[in-house]
JSON list of C-alpha atoms in Angstrom, two decimals:
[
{"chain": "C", "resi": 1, "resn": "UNK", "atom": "CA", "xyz": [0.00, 0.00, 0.00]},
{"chain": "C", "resi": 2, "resn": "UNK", "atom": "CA", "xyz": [2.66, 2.90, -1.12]},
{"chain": "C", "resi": 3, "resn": "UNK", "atom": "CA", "xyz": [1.29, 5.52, -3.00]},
{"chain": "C", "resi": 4, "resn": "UNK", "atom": "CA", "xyz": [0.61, 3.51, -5.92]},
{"chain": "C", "resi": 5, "resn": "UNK", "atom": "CA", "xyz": [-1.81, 1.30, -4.12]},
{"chain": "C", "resi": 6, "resn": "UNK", "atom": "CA", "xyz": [-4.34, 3.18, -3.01]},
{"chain": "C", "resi": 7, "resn": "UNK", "atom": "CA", "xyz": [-5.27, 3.33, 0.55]},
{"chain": "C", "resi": 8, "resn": "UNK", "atom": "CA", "xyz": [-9.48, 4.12, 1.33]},
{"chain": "C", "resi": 9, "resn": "UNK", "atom": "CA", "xyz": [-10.52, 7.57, 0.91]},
{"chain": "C", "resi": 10, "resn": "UNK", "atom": "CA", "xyz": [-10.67, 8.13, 5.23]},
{"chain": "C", "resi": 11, "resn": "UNK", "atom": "CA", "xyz": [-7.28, 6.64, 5.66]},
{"chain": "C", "resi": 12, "resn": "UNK", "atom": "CA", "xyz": [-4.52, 8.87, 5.57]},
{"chain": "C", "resi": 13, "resn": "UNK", "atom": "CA", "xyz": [-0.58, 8.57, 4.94]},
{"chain": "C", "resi": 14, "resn": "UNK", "atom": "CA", "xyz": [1.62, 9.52, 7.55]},
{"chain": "C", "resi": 15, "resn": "UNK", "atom": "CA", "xyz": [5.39, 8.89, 8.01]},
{"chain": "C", "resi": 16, "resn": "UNK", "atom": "CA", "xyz": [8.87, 10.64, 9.73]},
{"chain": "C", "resi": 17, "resn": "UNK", "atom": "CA", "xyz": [7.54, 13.80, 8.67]},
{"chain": "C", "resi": 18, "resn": "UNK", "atom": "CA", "xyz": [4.37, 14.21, 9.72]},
{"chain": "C", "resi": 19, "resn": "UNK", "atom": "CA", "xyz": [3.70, 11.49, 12.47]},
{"chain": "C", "resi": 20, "resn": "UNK", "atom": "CA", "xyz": [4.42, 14.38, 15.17]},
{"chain": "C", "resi": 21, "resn": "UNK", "atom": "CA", "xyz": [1.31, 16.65, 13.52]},
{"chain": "C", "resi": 22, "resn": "UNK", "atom": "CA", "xyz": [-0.85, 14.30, 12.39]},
{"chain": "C", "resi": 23, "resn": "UNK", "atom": "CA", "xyz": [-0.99, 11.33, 15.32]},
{"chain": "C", "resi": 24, "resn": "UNK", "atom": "CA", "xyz": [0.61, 12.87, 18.44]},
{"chain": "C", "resi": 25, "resn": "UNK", "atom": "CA", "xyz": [-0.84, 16.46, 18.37]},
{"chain": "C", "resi": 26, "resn": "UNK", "atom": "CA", "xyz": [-4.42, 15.42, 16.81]},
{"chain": "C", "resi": 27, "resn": "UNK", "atom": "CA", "xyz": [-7.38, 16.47, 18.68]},
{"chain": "C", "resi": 28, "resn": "UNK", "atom": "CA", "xyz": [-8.53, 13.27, 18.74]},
{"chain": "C", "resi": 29, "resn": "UNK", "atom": "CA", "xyz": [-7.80, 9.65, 18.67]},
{"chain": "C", "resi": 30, "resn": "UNK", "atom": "CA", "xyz": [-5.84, 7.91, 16.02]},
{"chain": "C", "resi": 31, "resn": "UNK", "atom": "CA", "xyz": [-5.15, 4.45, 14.93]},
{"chain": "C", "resi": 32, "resn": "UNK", "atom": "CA", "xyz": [-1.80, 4.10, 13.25]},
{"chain": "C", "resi": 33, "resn": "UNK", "atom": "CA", "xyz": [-1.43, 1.04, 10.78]},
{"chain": "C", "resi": 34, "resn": "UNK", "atom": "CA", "xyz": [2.60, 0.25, 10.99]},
{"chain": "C", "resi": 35, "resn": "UNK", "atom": "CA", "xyz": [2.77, -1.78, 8.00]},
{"chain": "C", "resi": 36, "resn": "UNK", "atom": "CA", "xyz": [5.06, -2.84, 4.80]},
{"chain": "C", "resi": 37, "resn": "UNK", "atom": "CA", "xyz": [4.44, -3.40, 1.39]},
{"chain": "C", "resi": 38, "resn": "UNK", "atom": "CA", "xyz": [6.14, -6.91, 1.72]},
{"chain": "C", "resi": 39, "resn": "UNK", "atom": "CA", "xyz": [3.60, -8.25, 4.37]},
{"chain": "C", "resi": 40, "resn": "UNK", "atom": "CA", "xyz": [0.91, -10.35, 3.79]},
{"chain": "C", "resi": 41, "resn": "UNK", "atom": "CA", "xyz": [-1.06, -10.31, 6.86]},
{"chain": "C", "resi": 42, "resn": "UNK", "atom": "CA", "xyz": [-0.83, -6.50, 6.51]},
{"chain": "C", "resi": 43, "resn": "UNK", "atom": "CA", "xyz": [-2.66, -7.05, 2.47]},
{"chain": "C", "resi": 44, "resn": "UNK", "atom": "CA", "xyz": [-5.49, -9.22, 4.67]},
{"chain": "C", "resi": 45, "resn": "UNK", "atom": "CA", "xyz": [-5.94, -6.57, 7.33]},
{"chain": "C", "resi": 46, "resn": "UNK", "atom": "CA", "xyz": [-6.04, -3.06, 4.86]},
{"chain": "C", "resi": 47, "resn": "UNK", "atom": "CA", "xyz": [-9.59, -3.92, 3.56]},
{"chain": "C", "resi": 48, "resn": "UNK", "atom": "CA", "xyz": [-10.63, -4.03, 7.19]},
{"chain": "C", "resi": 49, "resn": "UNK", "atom": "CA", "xyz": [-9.09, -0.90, 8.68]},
{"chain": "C", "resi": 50, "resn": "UNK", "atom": "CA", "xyz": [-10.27, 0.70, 5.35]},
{"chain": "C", "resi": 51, "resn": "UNK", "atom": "CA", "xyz": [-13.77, -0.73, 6.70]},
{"chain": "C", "resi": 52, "resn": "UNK", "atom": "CA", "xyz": [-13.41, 0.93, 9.76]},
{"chain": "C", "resi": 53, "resn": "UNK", "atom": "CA", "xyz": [-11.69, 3.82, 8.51]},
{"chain": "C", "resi": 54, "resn": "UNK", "atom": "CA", "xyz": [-15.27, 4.98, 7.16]},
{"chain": "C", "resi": 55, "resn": "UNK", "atom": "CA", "xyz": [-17.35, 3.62, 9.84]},
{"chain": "C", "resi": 56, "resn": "UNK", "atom": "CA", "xyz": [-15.23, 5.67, 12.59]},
{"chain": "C", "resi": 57, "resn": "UNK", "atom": "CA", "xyz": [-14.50, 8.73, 10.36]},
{"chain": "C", "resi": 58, "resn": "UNK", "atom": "CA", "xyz": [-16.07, 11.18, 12.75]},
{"chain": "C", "resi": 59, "resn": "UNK", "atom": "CA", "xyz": [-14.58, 9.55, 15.51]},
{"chain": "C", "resi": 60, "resn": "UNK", "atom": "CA", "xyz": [-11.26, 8.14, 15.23]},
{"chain": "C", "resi": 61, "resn": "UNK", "atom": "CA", "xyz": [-8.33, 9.21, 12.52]},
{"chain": "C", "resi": 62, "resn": "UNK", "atom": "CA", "xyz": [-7.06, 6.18, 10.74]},
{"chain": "C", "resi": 63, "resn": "UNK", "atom": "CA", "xyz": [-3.28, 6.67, 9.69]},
{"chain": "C", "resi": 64, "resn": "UNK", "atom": "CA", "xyz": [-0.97, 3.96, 7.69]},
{"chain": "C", "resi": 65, "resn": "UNK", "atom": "CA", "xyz": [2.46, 4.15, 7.93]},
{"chain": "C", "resi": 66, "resn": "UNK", "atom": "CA", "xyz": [4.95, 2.15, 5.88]},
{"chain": "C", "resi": 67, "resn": "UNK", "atom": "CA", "xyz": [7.98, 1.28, 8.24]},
{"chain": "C", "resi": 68, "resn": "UNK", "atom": "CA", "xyz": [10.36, 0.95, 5.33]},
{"chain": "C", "resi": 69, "resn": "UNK", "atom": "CA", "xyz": [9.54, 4.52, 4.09]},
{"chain": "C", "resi": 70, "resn": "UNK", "atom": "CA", "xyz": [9.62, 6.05, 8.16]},
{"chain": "C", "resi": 71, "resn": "UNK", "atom": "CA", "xyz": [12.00, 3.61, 9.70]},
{"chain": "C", "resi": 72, "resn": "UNK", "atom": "CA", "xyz": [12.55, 6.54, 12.49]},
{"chain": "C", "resi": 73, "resn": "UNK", "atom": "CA", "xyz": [9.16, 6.54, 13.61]},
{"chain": "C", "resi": 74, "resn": "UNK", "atom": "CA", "xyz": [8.91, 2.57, 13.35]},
{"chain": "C", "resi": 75, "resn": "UNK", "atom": "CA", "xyz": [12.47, 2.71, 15.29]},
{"chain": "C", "resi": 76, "resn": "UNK", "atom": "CA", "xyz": [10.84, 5.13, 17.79]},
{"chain": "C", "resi": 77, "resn": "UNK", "atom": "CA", "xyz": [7.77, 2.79, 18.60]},
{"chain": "C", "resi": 78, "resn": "UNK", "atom": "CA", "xyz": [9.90, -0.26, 18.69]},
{"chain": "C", "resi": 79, "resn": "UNK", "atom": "CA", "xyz": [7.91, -1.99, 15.88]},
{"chain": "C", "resi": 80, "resn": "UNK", "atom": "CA", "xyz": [9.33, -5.49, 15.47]},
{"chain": "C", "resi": 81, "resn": "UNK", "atom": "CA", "xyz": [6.40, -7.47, 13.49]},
{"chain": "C", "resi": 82, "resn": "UNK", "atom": "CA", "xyz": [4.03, -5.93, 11.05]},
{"chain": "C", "resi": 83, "resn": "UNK", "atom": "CA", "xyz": [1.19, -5.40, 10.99]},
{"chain": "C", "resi": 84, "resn": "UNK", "atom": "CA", "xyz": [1.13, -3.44, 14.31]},
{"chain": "C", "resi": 85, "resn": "UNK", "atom": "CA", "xyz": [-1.61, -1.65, 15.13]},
{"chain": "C", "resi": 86, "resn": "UNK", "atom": "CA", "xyz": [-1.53, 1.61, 17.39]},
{"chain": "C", "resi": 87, "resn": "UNK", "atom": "CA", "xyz": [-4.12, 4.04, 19.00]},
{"chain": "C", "resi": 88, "resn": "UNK", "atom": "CA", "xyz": [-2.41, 6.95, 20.34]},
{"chain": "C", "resi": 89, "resn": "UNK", "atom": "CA", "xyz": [-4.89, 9.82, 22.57]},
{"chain": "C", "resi": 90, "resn": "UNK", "atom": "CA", "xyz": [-3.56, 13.22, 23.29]},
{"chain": "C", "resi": 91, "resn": "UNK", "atom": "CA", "xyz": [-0.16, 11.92, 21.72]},
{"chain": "C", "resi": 92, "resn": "UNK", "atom": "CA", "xyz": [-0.20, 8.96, 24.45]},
{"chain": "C", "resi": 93, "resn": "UNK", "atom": "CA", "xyz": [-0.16, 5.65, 22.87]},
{"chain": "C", "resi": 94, "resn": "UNK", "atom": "CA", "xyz": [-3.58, 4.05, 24.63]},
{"chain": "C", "resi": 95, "resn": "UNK", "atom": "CA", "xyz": [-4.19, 1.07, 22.89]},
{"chain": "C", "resi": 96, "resn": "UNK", "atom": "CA", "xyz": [-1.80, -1.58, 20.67]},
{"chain": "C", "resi": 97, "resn": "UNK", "atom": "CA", "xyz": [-1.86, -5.02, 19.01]},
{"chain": "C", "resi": 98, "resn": "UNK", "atom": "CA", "xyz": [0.64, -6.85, 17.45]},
{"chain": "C", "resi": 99, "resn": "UNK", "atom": "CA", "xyz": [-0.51, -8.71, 14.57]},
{"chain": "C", "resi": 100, "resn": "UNK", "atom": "CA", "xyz": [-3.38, -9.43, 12.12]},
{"chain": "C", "resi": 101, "resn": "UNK", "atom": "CA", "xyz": [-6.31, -9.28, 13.81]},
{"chain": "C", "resi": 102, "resn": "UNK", "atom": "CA", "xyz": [-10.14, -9.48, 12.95]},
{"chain": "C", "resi": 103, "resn": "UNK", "atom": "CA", "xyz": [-12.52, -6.23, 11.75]},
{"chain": "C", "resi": 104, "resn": "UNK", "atom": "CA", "xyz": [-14.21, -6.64, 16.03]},
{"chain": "C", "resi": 105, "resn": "UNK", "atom": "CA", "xyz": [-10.70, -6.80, 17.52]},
{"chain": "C", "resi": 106, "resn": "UNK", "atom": "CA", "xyz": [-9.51, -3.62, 15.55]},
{"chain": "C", "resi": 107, "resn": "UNK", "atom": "CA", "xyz": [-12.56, -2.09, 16.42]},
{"chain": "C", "resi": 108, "resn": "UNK", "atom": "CA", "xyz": [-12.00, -2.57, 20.47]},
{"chain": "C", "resi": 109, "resn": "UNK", "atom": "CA", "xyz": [-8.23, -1.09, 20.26]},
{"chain": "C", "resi": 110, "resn": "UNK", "atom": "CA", "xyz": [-10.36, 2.44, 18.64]},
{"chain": "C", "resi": 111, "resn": "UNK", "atom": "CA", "xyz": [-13.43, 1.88, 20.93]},
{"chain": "C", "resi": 112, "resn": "UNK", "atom": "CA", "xyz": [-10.70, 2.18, 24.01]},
{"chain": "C", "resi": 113, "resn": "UNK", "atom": "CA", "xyz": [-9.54, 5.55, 23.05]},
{"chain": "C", "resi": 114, "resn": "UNK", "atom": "CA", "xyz": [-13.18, 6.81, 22.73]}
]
């Protein structure tokens, strides 16, 4: 999912330059998408958080970040495995899995940051 594939319309791009704007000082939560465009389980998982992408777009921003394009900010969070999933709140990380997960456990990590 790099630029060429195209991510859903409510999910938005982030990386070393604008993680600090765009996740840590948002106004409200966020669930980042650490993934890479080598990972499988991360191809199963997109359709979902594109899913709830629309379904929370009021309510929670939905970021996807490749960690070979931002290895600082992957380096930063420790990501070892992809996909990771993060929800950060007031720039504090809340809520994290490790992992591909299904649509209702995705959906739990954004409900705890609500």
């Amino acid at each position: 999912r790099t630029g060429a594939q195209m991510a859903g319309a409510n999910v938005h791009a982030v990386n070393d330059l604008n993680f600090d704007t765009e996740v840590l000082q948002s106004d409200g939560p966020v669930l980042v998408d650490f993934s890479a465009v080598w990972c499988g389980p991360c191809k199963q998982i997109a359709p979902l958080i594109d899913q709830l992408a629309d379904e929370y777009v009021d309510k929670v921003k939905v970021t996807h970040l490749d960690i070979d394009e931002s290895p600082g900010t992957a380096s930063k969070y420790g990501i070892r495995g992809v996909p990771t999933l993060m929800v950060f709140k007031g720039g504090e990380l809340v809520a994290q899995h490790i992992g591909a997960a299904p649509k209702t456990t995705i959906a739990q990590l954004m409900d705890r940051a609500l």
